[in-house]
Amino acid sequence: MSIESNQETLGFQTEVRQLLDLMIHSLYSNKEIFLREMISNASDAADKLRFLALQDASLYEDEPDLRIRVEFDREQRTISVIDNGIGMSREEVIDHLGTIAKSGTSQFLASLTGDQARDSSLIGQFGVGFYSAFIVASKVEVTTRRAGAKREQGVRWISSGESDYSVATIDRPRRGTRVTLHLREGEDDFLDGWRLRSILHKYSDHISLPIVMDSEEKEKKGEETVNRATALWTRPRKEISEAEYQEFYKHVAHEAEDALAYSHNRVEGKVEYTSLLFIPARAPFDLWDRERRRGVKLYVRRIFIMDDAEQLLPPYLRFVRGIVDSADLPLNISREILQQDRTIDTIRSGCARKVVEMLVDMAEKEPEKYARFWKEFGRVMKEGVIDAPDKRAEIARLFRFSSTGTEGDAQTLSLQEYAGRLATDQKFIYYLTADNLAAARSSPHLEALRARNIEVLLLTDPVDEWVVMHLAEFEGLPLRSVAKGDLELGTEAETGAAPPSGEQNALIQRLRDALGDQVKDVRSSRRLTTSACCLVMEEQELSRHLQRILESTGQKVPQQKPVLEVNLSHALLGRVEQEPDPERFRKWAQLLFDQALLSEGGQLPDPAGFVQRLNALLLAAPR
Ligand code: ADP
Ligand code: MG
């Protein structure tokens, strides 16, 4: 019997309590995954020990062979997972099994939807696997001792998964961790050697440590290894089944759903490494955080070195999951060294190339799958025009957009398709940036192009502003905003025939005087057919949409004034022209400006003033 001391009862962090409640009452239709999570933690613990032991071999104590043992006891109705990995100190037990230290926990909890399949996949991603023990257990007992600590520094943790847990210091001669699950009523199916073996095969064959159980056969007393126990990526590609790859993916990515695609490569040459990279089917909840470490694990000669080695892929590919194992890196490599390591540069560009190849292939051969990918990760991929200037042309071929020629809100049009169906004499790729598709589709800026059947890309992701800035052209066709500059449409003859911007026009002059310094200029428009007016910027200036994005993020934006373009053949302009009263004319001018602002999705600086002016003018109209 162990001597217990210093026992205390502590409350779970609120987030843990919420999570436990979800686990027990609504999640995981697939109960058996608790075993996968326990094994995964045991395997991580072995990885950590192996890594630390590189510096300090004494951590192995007298047990250098790392392994995991699974036991069950029909009488006691328990299942135990035992490892001789790194173990935990008392503080670590309290930190890791009583709180969720990860940032974004409440954001995570808020993103749960109640849809079991989706939520269990999110739970997996969030890495809260330990608590899954309570899906099948009414009480969980953990005993552990940190490698290198004294035997009196063992810890016992017990909880029934409600609001609290107890911890006590115990005597524990061996290092590592034992997790014992006291099964709930009705979960006795799990107390079966074959059942447990089959679950272990299903989920844990690729774990590179041996998982042992007592032999089931009477004559063969003793232990046997029940998993394959080789690192999956070291096996030849043709011997690995699709199911094994997908299972491995779920393990490394903490995912419940299959990956969309994967690529397994052994690279020989200047730098030798193996990469196994997966493209997930769904975006994680924290995809938008560019600072978040990426999900590729680094191994050196099969020894786990670090999780989320952000140096292994550029930020725009941060959705990729998998592993890289290289023989050419030192075992004691740190994040700092990684940043300047030449070998890593080679690996990074090799991995990025593989991912892009995978996507090109998917886009070509499995367009529907690619559409799913684009919906989840398109906005991140677009960051590639900034992150990877050397690959811009190649990545741009993977982009998909909405346009005046596409239906619905899915982004389905590629630039190569756009370029393949240009109108006669079209010299540019035209685009419009807007806050949303509805606003884009009804924008006055599109009118003249619609009239000439010229397709316009409708760009509504904030990142699109940066895409058009950095891309500038695609296969020889410059990108052109339809909301900037003087649109030169069609042939030179047509352009020449357009009205001189009406500088001499008396109405235009009166509008300029009335609007004063709200506008840079007032011009007669070539782009409007049915609307009365719109705002445009000069070619080299920031777009109005980008100004709004920057302002909304609190950035100082250089004050650039728009040009008000008016459609002189519109009846409203005819009405305005006939206004003799200077005060009322000013109201009309302001109304034109305000409606141009509203129609591009802008905010009126003085909405109440707008309403008053509008009403005054409506009431002044003849009945
Ligand atoms: P994750 O594995 O994603 O970190 P878990 O909820 O599965 O999340 O585990 C929480 C933490 O508890 C782990 O990060 C680890 O620090 C600790 N832990 C769990 N099981 C073990 C174990 N068998 N040995 C050592 N530490 C463990
Ligand atoms: Mg885990």
XYZ file of C-alpha atoms and ligand atoms in Angstrom:
651
model
C 0.000 0.000 0.000
C 1.241 3.417 -0.792
C 1.529 6.112 1.803
C -0.712 8.997 0.928
C -0.031 12.485 2.095
C -0.958 16.008 1.425
C -4.342 15.175 -0.030
C -6.526 18.011 -1.305
C -9.729 18.375 -3.253
C -9.762 20.956 -6.009
C -12.487 22.259 -8.299
C -12.221 21.908 -12.045
C -11.829 25.079 -14.044
C -15.238 26.201 -15.369
C -14.287 25.351 -18.945
C -13.362 21.812 -17.925
C -16.694 21.415 -16.218
C -18.538 22.571 -19.316
C -16.510 20.244 -21.436
C -17.069 17.251 -19.176
C -20.743 17.930 -19.273
C -20.675 17.937 -23.081
C -18.588 14.785 -23.213
C -20.803 12.816 -20.898
C -24.187 13.965 -22.064
C -24.072 14.815 -25.687
C -20.885 13.886 -27.448
C -19.137 10.954 -28.956
C -21.642 8.554 -30.373
C -18.408 6.681 -30.888
C -17.524 5.719 -27.314
C -14.554 3.493 -28.069
C -12.380 6.469 -28.982
C -11.592 6.966 -25.288
C -8.990 4.223 -25.735
C -7.407 5.971 -28.672
C -7.106 9.150 -26.580
C -5.484 7.348 -23.622
C -3.038 5.590 -25.948
C -2.303 8.823 -27.738
C -1.412 10.504 -24.434
C 0.742 7.558 -23.395
C 2.527 7.718 -26.724
C 3.058 11.484 -26.400
C 4.474 10.877 -22.915
C 6.970 8.380 -24.354
C 7.928 10.856 -27.099
C 8.568 13.539 -24.507
C 10.720 11.272 -22.399
C 12.752 10.127 -25.377
C 13.335 13.728 -26.357
C 14.459 14.848 -22.891
C 16.604 11.765 -22.492
C 18.674 12.901 -25.451
C 20.190 15.412 -23.020
C 19.964 13.336 -19.892
C 19.975 9.568 -20.298
C 19.508 9.055 -16.551
C 15.818 9.863 -17.051
C 15.391 6.337 -18.355
C 16.217 5.160 -14.833
C 16.531 1.394 -15.241
C 13.742 1.078 -17.811
C 14.969 2.161 -21.236
C 12.376 0.218 -23.233
C 9.358 2.400 -23.716
C 5.986 0.751 -24.058
C 2.319 0.948 -23.262
C 0.379 -1.727 -21.436
C -3.396 -2.172 -21.510
C -5.091 -4.184 -18.745
C -8.639 -4.959 -17.802
C -10.241 -6.498 -14.746
C -13.710 -8.057 -15.085
C -14.270 -8.196 -11.353
C -13.311 -4.625 -10.589
C -14.829 -3.511 -13.922
C -11.774 -1.447 -14.791
C -9.573 -0.788 -17.802
C -6.070 0.584 -17.282
C -3.611 2.161 -19.680
C -0.092 2.140 -18.292
C 2.931 3.855 -19.752
C 6.550 4.341 -18.724
C 6.815 7.749 -20.367
C 7.640 11.131 -18.883
C 4.988 11.081 -16.118
C 3.743 14.166 -14.299
C 4.637 16.111 -11.187
C 1.919 17.250 -8.784
C 1.796 20.713 -10.376
C 1.606 19.173 -13.821
C -1.257 16.926 -12.780
C -3.188 19.941 -11.485
C -2.348 21.979 -14.588
C -3.019 19.324 -17.182
C -5.869 17.347 -15.661
C -7.757 20.149 -13.962
C -7.576 23.043 -16.361
C -7.389 23.634 -20.063
C -4.443 25.909 -20.550
C -4.986 26.334 -24.250
C -5.801 29.775 -25.509
C -9.159 30.177 -27.127
C -10.967 27.733 -24.857
C -14.085 29.812 -24.503
C -14.048 30.581 -28.212
C -13.853 26.855 -28.746
C -16.761 26.106 -26.444
C -18.796 28.793 -28.149
C -18.126 27.238 -31.537
C -19.721 23.930 -30.536
C -22.993 23.534 -32.343
C -24.755 20.581 -30.745
C -24.262 18.587 -33.949
C -22.530 15.464 -32.604
C -20.387 14.647 -35.605
C -19.152 18.161 -36.005
C -18.618 18.772 -32.329
C -16.712 15.575 -31.731
C -14.378 16.521 -34.541
C -13.869 19.928 -32.934
C -13.273 18.344 -29.549
C -10.575 16.184 -31.085
C -8.887 19.169 -32.686
C -8.919 21.052 -29.487
C -6.983 18.245 -27.859
C -9.042 17.583 -24.781
C -8.675 13.885 -25.180
C -8.012 12.997 -21.552
C -11.512 13.969 -20.479
C -12.976 11.505 -22.965
C -12.280 8.890 -20.282
C -15.494 10.035 -18.630
C -17.573 8.960 -21.603
C -17.271 5.381 -20.361
C -15.992 5.817 -16.813
C -17.829 6.988 -13.725
C -14.533 7.341 -11.914
C -11.011 7.814 -13.224
C -7.906 7.282 -11.196
C -4.478 8.409 -12.364
C -1.240 7.583 -10.639
C 1.943 9.019 -12.001
C 5.515 9.965 -11.308
C 7.698 12.255 -13.331
C 10.859 10.710 -14.784
C 13.843 11.704 -12.683
C 11.753 12.602 -9.606
C 12.073 10.754 -6.277
C 9.793 7.798 -5.616
C 8.039 9.712 -2.814
C 7.003 12.327 -5.383
C 4.361 10.195 -7.016
C 0.844 11.608 -7.425
C -2.633 10.133 -7.306
C -5.492 11.971 -9.018
C -9.082 10.789 -8.655
C -12.271 12.219 -10.054
C -15.763 11.182 -10.930
C -15.927 13.829 -13.621
C -18.317 16.136 -11.850
C -17.132 19.349 -10.316
C -13.934 18.365 -8.571
C -11.005 16.002 -8.244
C -8.604 15.059 -5.500
C -4.836 14.905 -5.619
C -2.501 13.273 -3.165
C 1.219 12.647 -3.014
C 2.061 8.940 -3.013
C 5.013 6.646 -3.094
C 5.538 5.404 -6.655
C 8.708 3.474 -7.387
C 8.296 3.426 -11.169
C 8.082 6.463 -13.398
C 5.265 7.005 -15.870
C 1.509 7.078 -15.703
C -1.328 4.660 -15.084
C -4.860 5.710 -15.964
C -7.560 3.451 -14.537
C -11.115 3.785 -15.759
C -13.923 2.479 -13.533
C -16.571 1.753 -16.109
C -20.091 3.113 -15.938
C -23.048 0.726 -15.699
C -23.695 -0.827 -19.083
C -20.198 -0.452 -20.490
C -19.100 -4.010 -19.716
C -18.659 -4.794 -23.421
C -15.277 -3.191 -23.137
C -14.114 -5.757 -20.573
C -13.093 -8.125 -23.318
C -9.608 -8.822 -24.624
C -10.689 -9.243 -28.236
C -12.787 -6.144 -28.232
C -9.925 -4.080 -26.806
C -7.476 -5.605 -29.302
C -9.703 -4.783 -32.200
C -10.047 -1.160 -31.040
C -6.281 -0.953 -30.633
C -5.753 -2.272 -34.142
C -8.177 0.153 -35.548
C -6.729 3.230 -33.932
C -3.259 2.525 -32.747
C -1.433 0.282 -35.190
C 0.681 3.186 -36.329
C 1.810 4.107 -32.818
C 5.510 3.413 -32.944
C 5.710 1.984 -29.414
C 4.658 -1.530 -28.595
C 1.265 -1.778 -26.941
C 1.158 -4.971 -24.888
C -1.668 -6.976 -23.338
C -1.816 -10.299 -21.546
C -2.199 -13.173 -23.946
C -5.769 -14.488 -24.278
C -4.657 -18.027 -24.919
C -4.460 -20.225 -21.836
C -1.321 -22.078 -22.905
C 0.557 -18.869 -23.886
C 0.773 -17.151 -20.544
C 2.381 -13.761 -20.568
C 2.390 -10.579 -22.579
C 2.106 -10.040 -26.311
C 2.417 -6.978 -28.500
C -0.928 -6.209 -30.073
C -0.083 -3.389 -32.493
C 2.267 -3.185 -35.422
C 4.554 -0.767 -33.547
C 6.393 0.746 -36.474
C 6.139 4.392 -37.407
C 3.746 4.376 -40.345
C 5.765 6.776 -42.486
C 8.805 4.498 -42.454
C 6.891 1.740 -44.245
C 6.797 1.513 -48.055
C 3.920 3.436 -49.586
C 2.409 0.516 -51.418
C 2.080 -1.495 -48.233
C -0.009 1.114 -46.485
C -3.754 1.103 -47.009
C -5.926 4.175 -47.400
C -7.588 3.284 -44.076
C -4.219 3.208 -42.311
C -3.268 6.591 -43.710
C -6.587 8.045 -42.612
C -6.262 6.563 -39.150
C -2.804 8.017 -38.815
C -4.158 11.363 -39.926
C -6.801 11.288 -37.213
C -4.079 10.592 -34.702
C -1.674 13.369 -35.730
C -4.344 15.926 -36.517
C -6.695 15.105 -33.624
C -9.435 14.858 -36.205
C -12.559 12.754 -36.489
C -13.158 13.158 -40.209
C -11.019 11.719 -43.034
C -8.486 13.977 -44.735
C -9.315 15.177 -48.248
C -5.913 14.198 -49.572
C -2.477 13.119 -48.451
C 0.974 12.765 -49.860
C 3.728 10.509 -48.557
C 7.220 11.146 -49.870
C 10.697 9.995 -49.231
C 13.120 12.617 -50.479
C 16.714 11.729 -51.147
C 19.482 13.996 -52.337
C 21.013 17.054 -50.748
C 18.736 16.736 -47.746
C 17.079 13.470 -46.788
C 13.674 13.446 -45.254
C 10.283 11.795 -45.288
C 7.132 13.849 -45.292
C 3.575 12.688 -44.812
C 1.240 15.624 -45.357
C -2.539 15.770 -45.117
C -5.135 18.260 -46.279
C -7.995 18.300 -43.759
C -11.629 18.376 -44.791
C -12.605 21.118 -42.407
C -11.106 24.321 -41.143
C -10.134 24.371 -37.460
C -11.756 27.037 -35.335
C -8.524 28.961 -34.975
C -7.523 28.954 -38.639
C -7.586 32.729 -38.747
C -4.853 33.132 -36.268
C -1.782 33.495 -38.470
C 0.416 33.309 -35.387
C -0.917 29.951 -34.386
C 1.725 27.288 -34.691
C 1.227 25.043 -37.663
C 0.263 21.433 -37.376
C 3.232 19.545 -38.738
C 5.254 17.473 -36.305
C 8.981 17.232 -36.638
C 10.873 13.996 -36.058
C 14.576 13.402 -36.364
C 15.389 9.792 -37.189
C 11.995 8.724 -35.843
C 12.446 10.559 -32.566
C 9.758 13.088 -31.939
C 11.273 16.575 -31.619
C 8.414 19.039 -31.614
C 4.781 19.611 -32.348
C 3.537 22.292 -34.620
C 6.910 23.162 -36.085
C 5.854 26.346 -37.803
C 9.058 26.465 -39.796
C 8.074 23.455 -41.841
C 5.446 25.199 -43.934
C 4.740 28.805 -44.909
C 1.816 30.500 -43.093
C -0.588 30.249 -46.046
C -0.366 26.461 -45.787
C -1.010 26.436 -42.031
C -4.026 24.161 -42.465
C -1.819 21.229 -43.502
C -1.259 18.470 -40.933
C 1.264 15.664 -40.812
C 4.851 14.814 -40.030
C 8.337 15.431 -41.334
C 11.133 13.071 -40.340
C 14.671 13.972 -41.321
C 17.993 12.255 -40.818
C 19.867 15.474 -41.537
C 18.940 17.548 -38.510
C 20.666 17.424 -35.151
C 18.623 15.783 -32.419
C 19.058 18.736 -30.106
C 17.526 21.202 -32.532
C 15.463 24.006 -30.995
C 12.849 26.357 -32.405
C 15.468 29.107 -32.483
C 17.892 27.031 -34.496
C 15.112 25.917 -36.814
C 14.562 29.499 -37.832
C 17.953 29.836 -39.418
C 18.626 26.320 -40.527
C 19.382 25.797 -44.232
C 18.232 22.198 -44.145
C 14.879 23.374 -42.851
C 14.613 25.861 -45.717
C 15.061 23.022 -48.166
C 12.492 20.897 -46.362
C 10.043 23.781 -46.177
C 10.144 24.512 -49.867
C 9.938 20.809 -50.661
C 6.860 20.408 -48.452
C 5.190 23.523 -49.837
C 5.776 22.244 -53.359
C 4.198 18.907 -52.445
C 1.114 20.557 -51.001
C 0.673 22.766 -54.051
C 1.083 19.722 -56.302
C -1.540 17.855 -54.307
C -3.946 20.745 -54.732
C -3.271 21.183 -58.443
C -3.927 17.502 -58.860
C -7.127 17.627 -56.847
C -8.376 20.685 -58.739
C -7.805 18.869 -62.019
C -9.030 15.395 -61.207
C -11.541 15.885 -58.426
C -13.123 19.306 -58.899
C -15.897 18.599 -56.389
C -13.433 17.737 -53.685
C -11.441 20.792 -54.633
C -14.561 22.925 -54.269
C -14.905 21.630 -50.695
C -11.285 22.444 -50.053
C -11.676 25.926 -51.475
C -14.722 26.655 -49.381
C -12.838 25.779 -46.193
C -9.359 27.066 -46.939
C -9.573 29.364 -49.977
C -9.192 32.497 -47.935
C -6.017 31.180 -46.338
C -4.591 30.034 -49.672
C -5.078 33.537 -51.006
C -2.553 34.774 -48.451
C -0.047 32.882 -50.589
C 0.251 35.803 -52.999
C 1.837 37.696 -50.104
C 3.743 34.851 -48.402
C 5.137 33.216 -51.521
C 5.955 35.848 -54.163
C 7.988 33.328 -56.138
C 5.023 30.995 -56.443
C 2.415 33.662 -57.172
C 1.637 32.624 -60.733
C 1.325 28.983 -59.781
C -0.818 29.570 -56.711
C -3.062 31.987 -58.585
C -4.128 29.102 -60.815
C -5.576 27.467 -57.693
C -7.697 30.485 -56.809
C -11.439 30.470 -57.331
C -13.723 33.484 -57.394
C -17.300 34.564 -57.811
C -18.044 36.685 -60.836
C -20.893 38.280 -62.737
C -20.889 35.003 -64.666
C -21.187 32.606 -61.712
C -24.296 31.722 -59.753
C -24.874 31.254 -56.041
C -22.276 32.221 -53.464
C -19.686 29.489 -54.024
C -16.411 30.724 -55.471
C -16.031 28.537 -58.537
C -14.349 30.518 -61.302
C -10.625 30.101 -61.911
C -8.545 32.837 -63.520
C -7.621 30.531 -66.365
C -11.301 29.979 -67.073
C -11.918 33.719 -66.921
C -9.045 34.373 -69.298
C -10.387 31.691 -71.618
C -13.649 33.495 -72.174
C -12.700 37.171 -72.537
C -14.989 39.431 -74.490
C -13.601 40.633 -77.830
C -10.925 43.269 -77.370
C -10.904 42.808 -73.608
C -7.441 43.695 -72.334
C -7.914 43.420 -68.592
C -9.202 41.147 -65.881
C -11.884 43.298 -64.323
C -12.805 42.996 -60.691
C -14.899 44.675 -58.067
C -14.223 44.416 -54.336
C -17.193 44.707 -51.991
C -18.356 43.710 -48.515
C -20.647 40.963 -49.754
C -21.917 39.358 -52.920
C -25.339 40.975 -52.899
C -23.757 44.421 -52.702
C -21.277 43.492 -55.401
C -23.897 42.130 -57.785
C -26.010 45.270 -57.649
C -23.132 47.724 -57.741
C -23.510 50.627 -60.202
C -19.858 50.162 -61.144
C -20.776 47.073 -63.146
C -23.336 48.641 -65.424
C -21.259 49.534 -68.489
C -19.417 46.205 -68.335
C -22.686 44.303 -68.097
C -23.966 46.195 -71.110
C -20.949 44.958 -73.046
C -21.057 41.436 -71.673
C -17.737 41.759 -69.954
C -17.307 39.402 -67.001
C -16.226 40.972 -63.701
C -14.750 39.113 -60.720
C -16.679 39.873 -57.557
C -14.271 39.843 -54.642
C -15.776 39.810 -51.179
C -13.116 38.291 -48.907
C -11.127 40.984 -47.093
C -7.901 39.319 -48.226
C -8.910 39.894 -51.859
C -7.761 43.507 -51.633
C -4.260 42.206 -50.985
C -4.606 39.545 -53.652
C -5.301 42.085 -56.378
C -2.539 44.366 -55.127
C 0.104 41.650 -55.119
C -1.072 39.675 -58.089
C -1.383 42.728 -60.374
C -1.669 40.492 -63.455
C -2.434 36.942 -64.496
C -0.755 35.405 -67.510
C -0.213 38.741 -69.181
C -3.606 40.233 -68.337
C -3.438 43.134 -65.883
C -6.057 43.238 -63.138
C -8.253 46.309 -63.236
C -10.715 47.573 -60.636
C -14.037 48.679 -62.112
C -14.326 51.176 -59.266
C -11.129 53.026 -60.003
C -9.846 55.415 -62.630
C -11.265 56.057 -66.016
C -12.569 52.781 -67.407
C -11.300 52.238 -70.916
C -13.644 49.667 -72.281
C -13.582 48.017 -75.633
C -11.824 49.418 -78.684
C -9.932 52.671 -78.945
C -12.561 53.997 -81.294
C -15.208 53.484 -78.626
C -13.051 54.952 -75.914
C -12.335 57.983 -78.059
C -16.046 58.401 -78.654
C -16.848 58.679 -74.972
C -17.853 62.155 -73.833
C -15.000 64.337 -72.655
C -15.497 64.081 -68.905
C -17.856 67.005 -69.051
C -15.540 69.581 -67.552
C -17.322 72.241 -69.553
C -20.722 71.090 -68.469
C -22.437 73.714 -66.297
C -24.220 71.142 -64.126
C -20.948 69.422 -63.319
C -19.442 72.749 -62.321
C -22.398 73.519 -60.046
C -22.104 70.092 -58.407
C -18.394 70.651 -57.801
C -19.136 73.957 -56.102
C -21.934 72.491 -54.011
C -19.961 69.452 -52.767
C -16.765 71.386 -52.131
C -13.991 69.333 -50.556
C -16.077 66.205 -49.959
C -14.989 65.107 -53.413
C -11.837 65.301 -55.425
C -13.828 66.037 -58.557
C -17.183 65.522 -60.234
C -17.148 63.903 -63.653
C -19.476 62.642 -66.283
C -19.465 58.852 -66.134
C -18.744 56.235 -68.761
C -19.510 53.345 -66.476
C -23.132 54.006 -65.571
C -26.136 53.015 -67.620
C -29.039 52.880 -65.165
C -27.743 54.402 -61.929
C -27.488 58.128 -61.389
C -24.074 58.241 -59.807
C -21.219 56.389 -58.141
C -17.945 57.057 -56.366
C -14.610 56.096 -57.888
C -10.994 56.368 -56.850
C -7.994 57.131 -59.002
C -6.104 54.146 -60.375
C -3.172 54.316 -57.946
C -5.213 55.100 -54.825
C -6.553 52.698 -52.196
C -9.947 51.305 -53.116
C -12.925 52.572 -51.123
C -13.520 49.021 -49.906
C -9.961 48.695 -48.621
C -10.237 52.035 -46.862
C -13.303 50.722 -45.054
C -11.527 47.482 -44.078
C -8.535 49.373 -42.722
C -10.709 51.824 -40.836
C -12.722 49.005 -39.283
C -9.527 47.512 -37.885
C -8.667 50.849 -36.340
C -5.843 51.738 -38.723
C -5.111 55.271 -39.792
C -5.961 55.578 -43.440
C -4.619 58.426 -45.576
C -7.606 60.604 -46.423
C -8.141 60.147 -50.135
C -11.236 61.760 -51.554
C -13.350 60.006 -54.146
C -14.470 61.309 -57.497
C -18.243 61.528 -57.894
C -19.232 60.228 -61.285
C -22.667 61.220 -62.560
C -24.742 59.770 -65.340
C -25.778 62.860 -67.307
C -28.432 60.950 -69.204
C -30.207 59.910 -65.991
C -33.565 61.597 -65.287
C -32.502 62.506 -61.757
C -29.618 64.571 -63.107
C -32.101 66.280 -65.441
C -34.234 67.146 -62.402
C -31.223 68.400 -60.446
C -30.103 70.551 -63.357
C -33.452 72.365 -63.339
C -33.210 73.296 -59.681
C -32.961 77.091 -59.518
C -32.830 77.464 -55.746
C -29.173 77.339 -54.567
C -30.062 75.948 -51.128
C -32.167 73.178 -52.598
C -29.496 72.488 -55.227
C -27.011 71.874 -52.424
C -29.423 69.344 -50.939
C -29.712 67.569 -54.312
C -25.944 67.477 -54.719
C -25.566 66.053 -51.231
C -28.259 63.472 -51.945
C -26.371 62.290 -55.050
C -23.189 61.969 -53.063
C -24.911 60.135 -50.213
C -26.681 57.646 -52.467
C -23.422 56.877 -54.242
C -21.905 56.187 -50.839
C -24.826 53.999 -49.742
C -24.846 51.956 -52.924
C -21.258 50.872 -52.421
C -22.012 49.745 -48.879
C -20.465 52.767 -47.190
C -21.711 54.448 -44.031
C -23.187 57.905 -44.107
C -21.384 60.231 -41.728
C -24.739 61.880 -40.898
C -27.649 59.476 -41.541
C -30.271 61.679 -39.846
C -29.195 64.657 -41.976
C -29.599 62.444 -45.041
C -33.141 61.522 -44.063
C -34.070 65.166 -43.447
C -32.676 66.275 -46.814
C -34.401 63.422 -48.592
C -37.738 64.226 -46.983
C -37.396 67.932 -47.738
C -36.809 67.155 -51.396
C -39.602 64.582 -51.598
C -42.078 67.026 -50.067
C -40.978 69.800 -52.407
C -41.713 67.596 -55.421
C -44.938 68.387 -57.307
C -47.788 65.993 -56.388
P -3.515 16.789 -25.347
O -3.067 15.365 -25.413
O -4.035 17.270 -26.637
O -2.510 17.721 -24.747
P -5.265 15.701 -23.362
O -6.539 16.167 -22.760
O -5.315 14.393 -24.053
O -4.787 16.837 -24.356
O -4.163 15.652 -22.251
C -3.899 16.788 -21.458
C -2.509 16.784 -20.894
O -2.400 15.865 -19.823
C -1.419 16.355 -21.854
O -0.992 17.419 -22.649
C -0.334 15.888 -20.885
O 0.418 17.010 -20.443
C -1.118 15.341 -19.730
N -1.199 13.885 -19.831
C -2.292 13.164 -20.129
N -2.015 11.839 -20.132
C -0.694 11.725 -19.826
C 0.217 10.620 -19.674
N -0.180 9.350 -19.860
N 1.491 10.909 -19.342
C 1.916 12.178 -19.163
N 1.116 13.254 -19.290
C -0.176 13.025 -19.621
Mg -4.261 13.783 -25.831
